[in-house]
Coordinates of C-alpha atoms in Angstrom, one line a residue:
M1424 CA -3.7 53.3 -51.2
I1425 CA -7.0 51.1 -50.1
D1426 CA -9.8 51.7 -52.0
Q1427 CA -13.4 52.9 -49.9
A1428 CA -15.7 49.8 -50.4
T1429 CA -12.1 47.3 -48.8
I1430 CA -12.4 50.1 -45.8
Q1431 CA -15.9 50.0 -45.3
K1432 CA -15.6 46.0 -45.7
I1433 CA -12.9 45.9 -42.9
F1434 CA -15.0 48.5 -40.4
D1435 CA -17.6 46.6 -40.7
A1436 CA -15.8 43.1 -39.9
A1437 CA -13.9 44.4 -36.8
D1438 CA -15.4 43.5 -34.2
I1439 CA -14.5 46.2 -31.3
Y1440 CA -14.5 43.5 -28.5
E1441 CA -12.2 41.0 -30.3
V1442 CA -9.8 43.6 -31.6
V1443 CA -9.6 45.0 -27.9
S1444 CA -9.2 41.5 -25.8
D1445 CA -6.3 40.5 -28.6
F1446 CA -4.5 42.9 -26.3
V1447 CA -6.3 43.6 -23.0
S1448 CA -8.0 40.9 -20.9
L1449 CA -12.0 42.3 -21.1
K1450 CA -14.8 41.2 -18.0
K1451 CA -18.0 41.5 -18.9
R1452 CA -20.1 44.5 -17.4
G1453 CA -24.3 44.8 -18.0
V1454 CA -23.6 45.1 -22.0
N1455 CA -20.2 46.4 -22.0
Y1456 CA -16.9 45.3 -21.2
L1457 CA -14.6 46.3 -18.6
G1458 CA -10.6 46.3 -18.4
L1459 CA -7.1 48.0 -17.3
C1460 CA -6.5 50.3 -20.0
P1461 CA -3.2 49.5 -21.8
F1462 CA -2.6 53.9 -22.5
H1463 CA -1.5 54.5 -19.0
N1464 CA -0.9 52.4 -15.5
E1465 CA -4.1 52.5 -13.6
K1466 CA -4.7 49.8 -11.0
T1467 CA -8.4 49.8 -10.9
G1468 CA -10.3 48.9 -14.6
S1469 CA -11.7 52.5 -16.4
F1470 CA -11.2 51.3 -20.1
T1471 CA -14.8 50.3 -21.4
V1472 CA -15.1 48.5 -24.5
S1473 CA -19.1 49.0 -26.2
P1474 CA -20.0 46.1 -28.6
A1475 CA -23.4 47.5 -29.4
K1476 CA -21.5 51.2 -30.4
G1477 CA -18.4 50.1 -31.6
I1478 CA -16.1 52.0 -30.1
Y1479 CA -13.6 52.1 -26.7
K1480 CA -13.6 54.7 -23.5
C1481 CA -11.1 55.3 -21.2
F1482 CA -12.2 57.6 -18.7
G1483 CA -8.9 57.3 -16.8
C1484 CA -6.8 58.9 -19.6
G1485 CA -9.7 59.8 -22.0
K1486 CA -8.5 57.3 -24.9
G1487 CA -11.3 56.5 -26.9
G1488 CA -11.8 55.7 -30.6
N1489 CA -13.1 52.2 -32.7
A1490 CA -10.9 49.3 -33.9
V1491 CA -8.6 51.1 -36.3
N1492 CA -8.3 53.7 -34.0
F1493 CA -7.4 51.0 -31.6
I1494 CA -4.8 49.5 -33.1
M1495 CA -3.2 52.6 -34.0
E1496 CA -3.3 53.7 -31.1
H1497 CA -1.5 50.4 -29.4
E1498 CA 0.6 49.4 -32.1
Q1499 CA 2.1 53.1 -33.6
M1500 CA 0.7 52.0 -36.8
S1501 CA -0.7 54.3 -39.8
Y1502 CA -4.1 54.4 -40.4
V1503 CA -3.1 52.4 -43.5
E1504 CA -1.2 49.8 -41.5
A1505 CA -4.0 49.5 -38.8
L1506 CA -6.4 48.8 -42.3
K1507 CA -3.7 46.5 -43.2
Y1508 CA -3.6 44.7 -39.5
L1509 CA -7.6 44.1 -39.5
A1510 CA -7.9 42.8 -43.2
E1511 CA -5.4 40.4 -42.3
K1512 CA -7.2 39.4 -38.7
Y1513 CA -10.5 38.8 -40.5
H1514 CA -9.4 37.5 -44.2
I1515 CA -10.2 40.3 -46.4
P1516 CA -8.3 40.7 -49.5
V1517 CA -6.7 44.2 -49.9
E1518 CA -5.5 45.5 -53.4
E1519 CA -3.3 48.7 -53.2
K1520 CA -1.4 50.8 -55.7
E1521 CA 2.5 50.4 -56.2
L1522 CA 3.9 53.1 -53.9
T1523 CA 6.2 55.3 -55.8
P1524 CA 9.5 56.3 -55.3
E1525 CA 8.8 59.6 -53.5
Q1526 CA 6.2 57.3 -51.4
R1527 CA 8.9 54.8 -50.1
R1528 CA 11.3 57.2 -49.6
E1529 CA 8.1 59.1 -47.3
Q1530 CA 7.9 55.9 -45.4
T1531 CA 8.7 55.9 -41.2
E1532 CA 11.9 54.4 -39.8
R1533 CA 9.6 52.6 -37.6
E1534 CA 8.0 50.9 -40.6
S1535 CA 11.1 50.2 -43.1
M1536 CA 12.9 49.0 -39.8
L1537 CA 10.0 46.1 -39.5
I1538 CA 9.9 45.6 -43.1
V1539 CA 13.6 44.7 -42.9
S1540 CA 12.9 42.2 -40.0
A1541 CA 10.2 40.7 -41.9
Y1542 CA 12.8 39.9 -44.9
A1543 CA 15.5 38.5 -42.2
N1544 CA 12.8 36.1 -40.7
E1545 CA 12.1 35.0 -44.1
Y1546 CA 15.8 34.7 -45.0
F1547 CA 16.9 32.7 -42.0
Q1548 CA 13.5 30.1 -42.0
Y1549 CA 14.6 29.6 -45.9
Q1550 CA 18.4 28.7 -44.8
L1551 CA 17.4 26.8 -42.6
W1552 CA 15.0 24.3 -44.5
N1553 CA 16.3 24.7 -47.6
T1554 CA 20.4 24.7 -47.6
D1555 CA 21.9 22.6 -46.7
E1556 CA 24.1 24.2 -44.2
G1557 CA 20.6 25.1 -42.6
R1558 CA 19.2 21.6 -42.6
S1559 CA 22.5 20.1 -41.1
V1560 CA 24.1 22.2 -38.7
G1561 CA 20.3 24.7 -37.5
L1562 CA 17.9 22.5 -38.0
G1563 CA 19.8 18.9 -37.1
Y1564 CA 20.2 21.0 -33.6
L1565 CA 16.9 21.8 -32.8
R1566 CA 15.5 18.3 -33.4
Q1567 CA 18.4 16.9 -31.4
R1568 CA 17.3 19.4 -28.6
G1569 CA 13.8 17.7 -28.8
I1570 CA 11.9 20.4 -31.2
S1571 CA 9.7 19.1 -33.6
D1572 CA 8.9 20.7 -37.2
E1573 CA 5.6 22.0 -36.0
M1574 CA 7.0 23.9 -33.4
I1575 CA 9.8 25.2 -35.7
R1576 CA 7.3 26.3 -38.0
K1577 CA 4.8 27.9 -35.7
F1578 CA 7.8 30.0 -34.0
G1579 CA 9.0 30.8 -37.6
L1580 CA 13.2 29.4 -36.1
G1581 CA 15.9 30.0 -38.8
Y1582 CA 19.3 30.0 -39.2
N1583 CA 21.9 32.6 -40.5
P1584 CA 24.9 30.8 -42.4
E1585 CA 28.4 31.3 -40.9
A1586 CA 29.8 33.0 -44.1
W1587 CA 30.9 36.5 -43.1
G1588 CA 28.3 38.7 -44.5
A1589 CA 25.4 36.2 -46.6
F1590 CA 22.1 38.1 -44.9
T1591 CA 23.6 41.6 -45.3
K1592 CA 24.8 40.8 -49.2
A1593 CA 21.1 38.9 -49.7
A1594 CA 19.4 42.1 -48.5
Q1595 CA 21.0 44.7 -50.1
E1596 CA 20.4 43.0 -53.5
K1597 CA 17.0 42.7 -52.4
G1598 CA 17.2 46.7 -52.7
Y1599 CA 16.8 46.8 -48.1
K1600 CA 18.9 49.8 -47.1
Q1601 CA 22.0 49.4 -45.2
E1602 CA 20.7 52.4 -43.0
F1603 CA 18.0 50.1 -42.1
L1604 CA 20.1 46.8 -41.8
V1605 CA 22.3 48.9 -39.5
K1606 CA 19.7 50.3 -37.1
T1607 CA 17.8 47.0 -36.7
G1608 CA 21.0 45.6 -35.3
L1609 CA 21.3 42.8 -38.0
T1610 CA 24.4 43.7 -39.7
I1611 CA 27.0 45.9 -37.6
E1612 CA 29.0 48.5 -39.9
N1613 CA 32.8 49.4 -39.0
D1614 CA 36.0 49.9 -40.2
R1615 CA 36.5 46.3 -42.0
G1616 CA 33.1 47.2 -43.7
L1617 CA 29.7 45.4 -43.2
F1618 CA 28.9 42.2 -41.7
D1619 CA 26.4 40.1 -40.1
R1620 CA 25.6 40.2 -36.4
F1621 CA 24.6 36.9 -36.5
R1622 CA 26.8 34.5 -37.8
A1623 CA 26.6 30.6 -37.2
R1624 CA 23.5 30.3 -35.2
V1625 CA 20.0 29.7 -35.1
M1626 CA 17.4 32.1 -34.9
F1627 CA 14.6 32.6 -32.9
P1628 CA 12.6 35.5 -34.4
V1629 CA 11.0 38.0 -31.3
Q1630 CA 7.5 39.2 -32.0
D1631 CA 5.0 42.1 -30.3
L1632 CA 1.6 42.2 -29.3
A1633 CA 0.5 42.0 -32.5
G1634 CA 3.1 39.5 -33.8
K1635 CA 5.3 41.7 -36.1
V1636 CA 9.0 40.8 -36.0
I1637 CA 10.8 43.4 -34.1
A1638 CA 14.0 41.7 -33.0
F1639 CA 16.2 37.9 -32.4
G1640 CA 18.1 35.9 -30.4
G1641 CA 20.6 34.2 -31.9
R1642 CA 22.1 30.4 -30.7
T1643 CA 25.7 30.3 -31.5
M1644 CA 26.8 26.9 -33.8
T1645 CA 30.5 27.0 -33.1
T1646 CA 32.4 25.6 -30.5
D1647 CA 34.3 28.9 -29.9
K1648 CA 33.8 29.4 -26.2
K1649 CA 34.8 33.3 -27.0
I1650 CA 31.9 33.8 -28.5
S1651 CA 28.8 34.0 -26.8
K1652 CA 26.1 31.3 -26.7
Y1653 CA 23.3 33.6 -27.1
L1654 CA 23.5 36.7 -28.7
N1655 CA 20.9 39.5 -28.6
S1656 CA 19.6 42.4 -31.1
P1657 CA 20.4 45.8 -29.7
E1658 CA 18.0 48.2 -28.4
S1659 CA 16.6 50.3 -31.4
E1660 CA 13.2 52.2 -32.6
I1661 CA 11.1 49.0 -33.1
Y1662 CA 12.8 46.9 -29.7
H1663 CA 12.8 48.0 -26.2
K1664 CA 13.8 44.7 -24.4
S1665 CA 12.2 45.8 -21.4
K1666 CA 9.1 45.8 -22.9
T1667 CA 9.3 42.8 -24.5
L1668 CA 8.5 39.2 -23.0
Y1669 CA 9.1 36.3 -26.0
G1670 CA 6.1 34.4 -26.6
I1671 CA 3.8 37.1 -25.9
F1672 CA 2.0 37.0 -29.0
F1673 CA 1.5 33.3 -28.9
A1674 CA 0.8 33.4 -25.4
K1675 CA -2.1 36.5 -25.3
K1676 CA -5.2 34.4 -26.2
S1677 CA -4.4 31.4 -23.9
I1678 CA -3.5 34.3 -21.0
V1679 CA -7.0 35.9 -21.0
Q1680 CA -8.3 32.4 -21.3
Q1681 CA -6.7 30.5 -18.8
D1682 CA -6.2 34.1 -16.4
R1683 CA -3.1 33.1 -15.3
C1684 CA 0.3 33.9 -17.2
I1685 CA 3.3 31.4 -16.5
L1686 CA 6.7 33.1 -17.3
V1687 CA 9.9 31.5 -17.7
E1688 CA 13.1 32.6 -18.3
G1689 CA 14.5 31.1 -22.4
Y1690 CA 13.4 30.8 -25.8
T1691 CA 13.4 27.0 -25.2
D1692 CA 11.7 27.1 -22.4
V1693 CA 8.0 28.9 -23.8
I1694 CA 8.2 26.4 -27.2
S1695 CA 8.7 23.2 -25.2
F1696 CA 5.3 24.5 -23.0
H1697 CA 3.6 24.9 -26.4
A1698 CA 4.1 21.9 -27.3
K1699 CA 2.8 20.3 -24.3
G1700 CA -0.2 22.1 -25.0
I1701 CA 0.5 24.5 -22.5
E1702 CA 0.8 28.1 -24.2
N1703 CA -0.4 30.7 -21.7
V1704 CA 3.6 30.9 -21.4
V1705 CA 6.4 33.9 -21.8
A1706 CA 9.8 34.3 -21.4
S1707 CA 11.4 37.1 -19.9
S1708 CA 14.6 36.4 -22.0
G1709 CA 17.3 35.9 -19.6
T1710 CA 16.8 39.5 -17.7
S1711 CA 15.3 40.7 -14.8
L1712 CA 11.5 41.7 -14.8
T1713 CA 10.3 45.0 -16.1
I1714 CA 8.1 47.4 -14.9
E1715 CA 7.2 47.1 -18.5
Q1716 CA 7.3 43.5 -18.8
I1717 CA 4.6 43.2 -15.5
R1718 CA 2.5 46.0 -16.8
L1719 CA 2.3 44.4 -20.3
I1720 CA 1.3 41.6 -18.3
R1721 CA -1.3 42.7 -16.2
R1722 CA -3.1 44.1 -18.7
L1723 CA -3.8 40.7 -19.8
T1724 CA -4.3 39.1 -16.3
P1725 CA -3.5 40.1 -12.8
N1726 CA -1.7 36.1 -12.1
V1727 CA 1.4 35.5 -12.8
T1728 CA 3.2 31.7 -12.1
I1729 CA 6.7 32.4 -11.8
I1730 CA 9.0 28.8 -12.6
Y1731 CA 12.2 28.4 -11.0
D1732 CA 14.8 25.4 -11.6
G1733 CA 16.5 24.2 -8.7
D1734 CA 19.2 27.4 -8.5
A1735 CA 19.0 28.4 -5.1
A1736 CA 21.5 31.3 -5.4
G1737 CA 19.2 32.4 -9.0
I1738 CA 16.1 32.0 -7.3
K1739 CA 17.9 34.8 -4.3
A1740 CA 18.9 36.8 -6.8
S1741 CA 15.6 37.4 -8.3
L1742 CA 13.7 38.0 -5.6
R1743 CA 14.1 41.6 -5.3
G1744 CA 12.9 42.2 -9.1
I1745 CA 9.5 40.1 -8.0
D1746 CA 8.7 42.4 -5.5
L1747 CA 8.0 44.9 -8.4
V1748 CA 4.9 42.3 -9.7
L1749 CA 3.8 42.6 -5.6
E1750 CA 3.5 46.1 -6.1
E1751 CA 1.7 46.6 -9.5
G1752 CA -1.2 44.5 -7.4
L1753 CA -0.2 40.6 -9.2
N1754 CA -1.1 38.3 -7.8
V1755 CA 2.1 36.1 -8.0
R1756 CA 2.8 32.1 -7.3
V1757 CA 6.4 30.5 -7.5
L1758 CA 6.7 27.0 -8.8
L1759 CA 10.3 25.4 -7.8
L1760 CA 11.7 22.3 -10.3
P1761 CA 13.3 19.7 -8.9
D1762 CA 17.6 19.9 -8.6
G1763 CA 18.3 19.9 -12.1
E1764 CA 15.7 20.3 -13.9
D1765 CA 14.4 23.7 -16.1
P1766 CA 11.6 24.0 -17.9
D1767 CA 12.8 23.0 -20.8
S1768 CA 14.1 19.7 -19.9
F1769 CA 11.3 19.0 -17.3
A1770 CA 8.5 19.7 -19.8
R1771 CA 9.9 17.5 -22.7
S1772 CA 10.5 14.8 -19.6
H1773 CA 6.9 14.9 -18.9
T1774 CA 3.2 14.5 -20.6
P1775 CA 0.9 17.3 -21.4
H1776 CA -1.1 15.7 -18.3
D1777 CA 1.6 15.0 -16.0
L1778 CA 3.4 18.5 -16.8
A1779 CA -0.1 20.4 -15.9
D1780 CA -0.8 18.5 -12.6
F1781 CA 2.6 19.1 -11.0
I1782 CA 2.0 23.3 -11.7
A1783 CA -1.2 22.7 -10.3
N1784 CA 0.0 21.2 -7.1
N1785 CA 3.3 22.2 -6.9
E1786 CA 2.9 26.3 -7.0
T1787 CA 2.9 28.5 -4.3
D1788 CA 2.2 32.0 -3.2
F1789 CA 5.5 33.7 -3.5
I1790 CA 5.3 35.2 0.0
N1791 CA 4.8 31.6 1.8
F1792 CA 8.0 30.5 -1.1
K1793 CA 10.2 33.2 0.0
T1794 CA 9.3 33.0 4.2
K1795 CA 10.1 29.5 3.2
L1796 CA 13.3 29.9 1.6
L1797 CA 14.7 32.6 4.2
L1798 CA 13.8 30.9 7.0
G1799 CA 15.8 27.8 5.8
S1800 CA 18.8 29.6 5.6
A1801 CA 18.7 31.9 8.3
G1802 CA 18.6 28.9 10.5
D1803 CA 18.3 29.3 14.4
D1804 CA 20.4 32.6 14.4
P1805 CA 18.5 35.8 15.8
V1806 CA 20.4 38.0 13.7
E1807 CA 19.8 36.3 10.7
R1808 CA 16.0 35.9 11.7
A1809 CA 15.1 39.6 12.2
R1810 CA 17.3 40.3 9.2
L1811 CA 14.6 37.7 7.3
I1812 CA 11.6 39.3 8.9
T1813 CA 12.4 42.8 7.8
D1814 CA 12.8 41.4 3.9
I1815 CA 9.6 39.5 4.4
V1816 CA 7.8 42.8 5.5
R1817 CA 9.5 45.1 2.6
S1818 CA 7.7 42.4 0.4
I1819 CA 4.1 42.5 1.8
A1820 CA 4.4 46.7 2.0
K1821 CA 4.8 46.4 -1.6
I1822 CA 1.4 44.9 -1.9
P1823 CA -1.1 47.8 -2.8
D1824 CA -4.3 46.1 -1.8
N1825 CA -5.2 46.0 2.1
I1826 CA -7.0 42.7 2.4
V1827 CA -4.3 41.0 0.5
R1828 CA -2.0 42.3 2.3
S1829 CA -3.5 41.7 6.0
V1830 CA -4.2 37.8 4.6
Y1831 CA 0.1 37.7 4.1
V1832 CA 0.5 39.5 7.4
R1833 CA -1.3 36.4 9.5
E1834 CA 0.5 33.7 8.0
T1835 CA 3.9 35.7 7.9
A1836 CA 3.2 35.6 11.5
H1837 CA 2.0 32.1 12.2
Q1838 CA 5.2 30.9 9.7
L1839 CA 7.8 33.0 11.7
D1840 CA 6.2 33.2 15.3
V1841 CA 6.4 36.6 15.4
E1842 CA 2.8 38.8 16.7
E1843 CA 0.9 40.4 13.8
R1844 CA 0.7 43.9 15.8
V1845 CA 5.1 43.6 14.9
L1846 CA 4.5 42.8 11.3
Y1847 CA 1.5 45.3 10.6
T1848 CA 4.1 48.7 12.9
E1849 CA 7.3 47.3 10.6
I1850 CA 4.9 47.6 7.6
A1851 CA 3.5 50.9 8.6
K1852 CA 6.6 52.1 8.7
V1853 CA 7.8 50.9 5.8
R1854 CA 5.2 52.4 3.8
L1855 CA 5.3 55.7 5.8
K1856 CA 8.9 56.3 4.6
N1857 CA 8.1 54.8 1.0
E1858 CA 5.6 57.9 1.1
E1859 CA 8.1 60.1 2.5
Q1860 CA 10.7 59.3 -0.4
P1861 CA 9.4 59.0 -4.0
V1862 CA 11.7 56.4 -5.9
K1863 CA 12.8 59.3 -8.1
N1864 CA 16.2 58.7 -7.2
S1865 CA 16.3 55.2 -8.3
A1866 CA 17.9 53.9 -11.5
S1867 CA 15.3 51.3 -11.8
A1868 CA 11.7 53.7 -10.8
V1869 CA 9.9 54.6 -14.0
P1870 CA 7.6 57.6 -13.6
E1871 CA 3.5 56.9 -14.0
I1872 CA 3.5 58.6 -17.5
Q1873 CA 0.6 61.3 -17.0
I1874 CA -1.8 61.5 -20.4
T1875 CA -3.8 64.3 -20.8
P1876 CA -7.0 63.5 -23.0
T1877 CA -7.7 65.6 -26.3
P1878 CA -10.5 67.4 -25.0
V1879 CA -13.8 67.4 -27.0
R1880 CA -15.2 70.4 -25.4
G1881 CA -13.9 73.7 -24.5
A1882 CA -12.9 75.1 -27.9
T1883 CA -15.7 77.6 -27.9
P1884 CA -18.4 79.0 -25.5
C1885 CA -20.8 77.3 -27.3
D1886 CA -19.6 73.9 -27.0
L1887 CA -21.5 72.1 -24.5
E1888 CA -24.7 73.0 -26.4
E1889 CA -23.0 71.9 -29.4
S1890 CA -21.6 68.6 -28.2
V1891 CA -25.6 68.3 -27.0
L1892 CA -27.0 68.4 -31.0
V1893 CA -23.8 66.4 -31.8
R1894 CA -24.6 63.4 -29.9
Y1895 CA -28.4 63.5 -30.6
L1896 CA -27.5 63.2 -34.2
L1897 CA -25.5 60.4 -33.4
L1898 CA -28.4 58.8 -31.9
F1899 CA -31.0 59.7 -32.5
G1900 CA -30.6 61.0 -35.8
N1901 CA -32.9 58.0 -37.9
N1902 CA -35.5 58.3 -35.4
E1903 CA -38.9 60.0 -36.3
L1904 CA -39.5 63.0 -34.5
Y1905 CA -43.3 63.7 -36.1
E1906 CA -44.8 63.9 -38.9
E1907 CA -45.7 67.2 -41.1
E1908 CA -47.7 67.2 -44.4
H1909 CA -46.1 67.4 -47.7
N1910 CA -48.0 67.7 -51.3
G1911 CA -50.8 66.3 -49.5
F1912 CA -49.6 63.6 -48.1
M1913 CA -47.9 62.9 -44.4
R1914 CA -44.5 62.6 -44.8
S1915 CA -41.6 61.8 -41.7
V1916 CA -39.2 64.4 -40.6
S1917 CA -36.3 62.6 -38.5
V1918 CA -34.3 64.4 -35.7
G1919 CA -31.5 64.8 -38.3
E1920 CA -33.6 66.0 -40.6
F1921 CA -34.9 68.9 -37.9
I1922 CA -31.1 70.0 -36.5
V1923 CA -30.3 70.3 -40.2
R1924 CA -33.4 71.9 -41.0
E1925 CA -33.0 74.7 -38.2
L1926 CA -29.5 75.2 -38.4
A1927 CA -29.8 76.2 -42.1
E1928 CA -33.0 78.1 -41.8
D1929 CA -30.7 80.3 -39.8
D1930 CA -27.4 80.1 -41.6
L1931 CA -25.9 78.5 -38.4
E1932 CA -22.7 76.9 -38.7
L1933 CA -21.4 75.0 -35.3
L1934 CA -18.4 76.9 -34.3
N1935 CA -16.5 74.3 -33.1
P1936 CA -14.4 72.9 -36.2
L1937 CA -14.8 68.9 -35.4
F1938 CA -18.3 69.5 -35.1
R1939 CA -18.8 71.7 -37.9
V1940 CA -17.6 68.6 -39.9
I1941 CA -20.1 66.3 -38.6
Q1942 CA -22.9 68.7 -39.3
T1943 CA -21.4 69.1 -43.2
E1944 CA -20.7 65.7 -43.6
Y1945 CA -24.2 64.6 -41.9
Q1946 CA -26.7 67.0 -43.6
Q1947 CA -24.9 65.8 -47.3
Q1948 CA -25.6 62.2 -46.3
Y1949 CA -28.3 62.1 -43.9
E1950 CA -31.0 61.5 -47.0
S1951 CA -29.6 58.6 -48.1
P1952 CA -31.7 55.5 -46.6
S1953 CA -27.7 53.5 -46.0
F1954 CA -27.2 55.7 -43.5
I1955 CA -26.3 55.1 -40.3
P1956 CA -24.9 58.0 -38.4
A1957 CA -23.3 56.6 -35.6
R1958 CA -21.5 53.8 -37.4
Y1959 CA -20.3 56.0 -40.0
F1960 CA -18.4 59.0 -37.7
I1961 CA -17.0 56.3 -35.8
A1962 CA -15.7 54.6 -38.6
H1963 CA -14.5 58.1 -39.9
P1964 CA -11.1 58.0 -41.8
D1965 CA -10.4 61.3 -40.1
I1966 CA -9.1 60.3 -36.7
K1967 CA -9.9 63.2 -34.6
I1968 CA -13.6 62.8 -36.2
S1969 CA -14.1 59.4 -35.2
T1970 CA -12.4 59.6 -31.8
V1971 CA -15.0 62.6 -31.3
A1972 CA -17.9 60.7 -32.1
A1973 CA -16.4 58.0 -29.7
N1974 CA -16.1 60.3 -26.9
I1975 CA -19.7 61.4 -27.5
L1976 CA -21.1 58.1 -28.2
S1977 CA -19.5 56.6 -24.6
E1978 CA -19.7 59.6 -21.9
P1979 CA -22.0 59.3 -19.1
Y1980 CA -24.2 61.8 -20.3
E1981 CA -25.7 64.6 -17.7
L1982 CA -29.2 66.2 -18.8
S1983 CA -29.1 68.8 -16.0
K1984 CA -26.5 71.1 -17.6
I1985 CA -28.9 71.7 -20.5
W1986 CA -32.5 71.7 -19.0
Y1987 CA -32.7 71.0 -15.2
K1988 CA -32.5 74.5 -15.3
M1989 CA -35.9 74.5 -17.3
D1990 CA -37.6 72.2 -14.8
N1991 CA -37.4 69.7 -16.8
Y1992 CA -36.5 66.5 -15.2
V1993 CA -36.7 63.8 -18.5
E1994 CA -36.4 60.4 -17.4
T1995 CA -36.5 58.7 -20.6
E1996 CA -34.6 61.1 -23.5
Q1997 CA -35.5 59.5 -26.5
M1998 CA -39.2 59.2 -25.4
K1999 CA -39.0 63.3 -24.7
L2000 CA -37.3 64.0 -27.9
A2001 CA -40.3 66.5 -29.6
E2002 CA -40.5 68.2 -26.5
L2003 CA -36.6 68.3 -26.0
L2004 CA -34.7 68.8 -29.4
P2005 CA -36.9 72.1 -30.3
K2006 CA -35.8 73.5 -26.8
I2007 CA -32.0 72.6 -27.4
L2008 CA -31.9 74.4 -30.5
D2009 CA -33.7 77.4 -29.2
N2010 CA -31.1 77.5 -26.1
Y2011 CA -28.2 76.7 -28.7
K2012 CA -29.6 80.0 -31.0
M2013 CA -29.9 82.3 -28.4
R2014 CA -26.9 81.1 -26.9
R2015 CA -25.3 82.3 -30.9
V2016 CA -27.8 85.4 -30.5
E2017 CA -26.0 86.7 -27.0
M2018 CA -22.6 86.3 -28.5
L2019 CA -23.9 88.5 -31.5
S2020 CA -24.8 90.8 -29.4
R2021 CA -22.3 90.8 -27.3
D2022 CA -19.4 91.6 -30.3
I2023 CA -22.1 93.9 -31.6
D2024 CA -21.8 96.1 -28.2
N2025 CA -18.1 95.8 -28.5
R2026 CA -17.8 97.0 -31.9
I2027 CA -20.3 100.1 -31.1
L2028 CA -18.2 101.4 -28.5
E2029 CA -14.9 101.0 -30.3
S2030 CA -17.0 103.0 -33.2
Q2031 CA -17.0 106.0 -31.1
N2032 CA -13.6 106.1 -30.7
N2033 CA -13.7 107.1 -34.4
P2034 CA -16.7 108.0 -35.5
D2035 CA -18.7 107.0 -38.8
P2036 CA -22.2 107.7 -39.0
Q2037 CA -23.3 105.4 -41.3
Q2038 CA -21.3 102.3 -39.5
I2039 CA -22.4 102.7 -36.5
M2040 CA -26.3 103.2 -38.1
E2041 CA -25.3 100.0 -39.7
L2042 CA -24.4 98.1 -36.2
L2043 CA -27.6 99.9 -34.6
R2044 CA -29.7 98.5 -37.1
R2045 CA -28.5 94.7 -36.6
K2046 CA -28.9 95.6 -33.1
N2047 CA -32.5 96.0 -33.0
A2048 CA -32.2 92.9 -35.6
I2049 CA -31.1 90.9 -33.0
N2050 CA -32.9 92.0 -30.0
T2051 CA -36.3 91.3 -32.2
I2052 CA -34.6 87.7 -32.8
R2053 CA -34.0 87.5 -29.2
R2054 CA -37.8 88.7 -28.0
K2055 CA -39.0 85.2 -30.5
L2056 CA -36.6 83.0 -29.1
N2057 CA -38.0 84.0 -25.4
E2058 CA -41.3 83.4 -26.3
K2059 CA -40.6 79.8 -27.9
L2060 CA -39.0 78.9 -25.1
G2061 CA -41.7 78.5 -23.6
R2062 CA -43.4 76.3 -25.6
T2063 CA -44.0 72.4 -24.7
G2064 CA -43.3 70.6 -27.7
I2065 CA -44.3 70.2 -31.4
H2066 CA -47.6 70.4 -32.8

C-alpha cells in the first residue's frame, strides 16, 4: 500500500534513539544507550539501543530489530501502521491506494476500534466548538473551570449532545459499523435499541503512549443526582484501565527530561499542571495504582512524586497500593497539599514558579511520610505503635535494593525510637515469608511474563558457521579483502563478493532458511554501488529477516567458538579478515562435506537391505568424490592467508 521509495525515506529518517526514547528512558553507555526493556519486566536494564547500527536489542528477553520493528512490537501495530506512525513523526507524506471493500473487511478488530475512537474524538470536538449546545454547555463549563482554550485544544476535549443517540446516528451515517461502536463502549445496545453511552457530557479522550485515542471519560452536565458525575469507557480490546495513565502521551517527553513523574488523580489535575508549564504529570484516573501502571512509569523514570489533597482518610486507604511502587524498585516521594486543596485548584491558584517551588520544597520520601502519618494517629498507645512498626516494616521489606532498605531502616529506627536490629529482624521475617509463600493466590498479583526469544540459531547443524558468514556479510561486506588481476587491470574483491563467489563455486546454499534469504538477496544486490548491507537488511520489510539481522549485529560475539580451536587468537577481527575468512569458509564447507558423508554412509547401509548394485556403485562413487574434497579442504585449512 506504500511505495518503496517512501518506505526508504521513512527508514532513512527514523532515528532509532529518537523513536525508542519516546517510550523508554535511555541512558548513554559508551556509543550505545541502555534502559529498561519495555517488552518484559526487569529491574536492571538489559535493553540496548545502537544509533550507529540503527537497532535495539534486549539481552534479557531477546527482542530486537529496527525502528519499525520496535513500533510494531510496542504498539501492536501492523507493518503499514508502523510505517505511517513514523512517517507522521518525521513529517513524511504517505500516498497510498484506496482500500478495496475486501481489504477493508480484513482490517483487524483493533484497527477498526481505533478508527471508530478517532472519529468519535473528532465528532466530540466539533460539537464543542461548532454547535450552540456545545459552546453554551460544554465550552462554558470548561472555561468556568479555568481551563484555557489552548489546553482544551491540546488535550482534545469535546462534548457529546444530550440527544439520545446523536453520536451513534452520525457515526452510522458516516459508515462506521455498529459492531465496533458497541465494542468500544461508545454505543450501548439493549432491548430499546442503540443509544449513546455518553450523553450531555464534556468528553476527555484517553490516549495511549503513542497518542492514539483508546477510550473516553465523560463529565455529566446535568444536575440529576442519579446520574454518575464521571463515566468512563468500558474495558475493551484497545482499552485496559489498569494499564493506562491519563496524560501519558503528553507527559512522556517531559518525564524523561525531568527524570521524574508526578502522579495525580484526575483529568483536570493533569490539565491544570500543564497549563502552568509542569508537563511531567499523569493521572491514575481515580483508581488505585496497578502493577501495569507502575511499570509503565518505570520505563520512563524510576522517580515518582505522588500528590495528595488534605483528605487523611483517603491517603490512608491508598497507602497499601503505594507499597507496590516500592516493590517495583521506584523511588517514591509524597506531596501533601493544604487542607481543602486538590491538585487542580492548587495549580490554578498559584503561579508556575510558586507551584514548582512548593513541590520541590514540600515533597518527602514515602517511608518518612507514612511513618509520620501513622505515628500521629497512634499517639502513645503501645499497641497502636506496635501495629505501626509492623506496617512500616512491611513497606520497607518491599524495597528490593539492600542499600535503600538500610537507609530507611536507620531513619525509621530514629523516628520510632526502635533499635535497628529489631527492624532488621522483622524485615527478614517478612521477606522470608514472602519467598516461602508466593502471591499466586492474591487477586492483585500479576505474574511476571516469561518471554522466550525467537532463536536466530539452532535450526540447522551449521547455524553457528552460517551466522558467522552472515555477520561478515552485514558488518564487512563492502570492505576490500584483496586485489586480483582482471583483463590486465587490478580490481578490488570485497568480503561480500568473496563469500558469494565461494559459496556459488560449490553450489552451496545456506541451510538456515532466514540466512538463505540474506544470501540470495545479497547476491542480487552486492554489485550495486548504493548497497549498504547492514542498512539494507536492518530495514528489510520481512520482520523475521530484519530481526535476525539486528540480533546478529547486536550480540556480543565470541570468536573462540570458531578459531580459538585453530590456535589463532584474533585481536582485531577486521584487520585479520584476509586470514580469517578463507578459514571460516573452508571450515563451513568441511562441515557440509561431513554432513554429506554421513548421509551417504546411512544410505549405503540402508541399501544393503534392498541390494541394488547400480545404486550402491553410485553411492560409493559419490563417497569417493566427497573424500577427495575432504582431503583438499584439509590441505587448504593449513594455509595462513590469501596470496
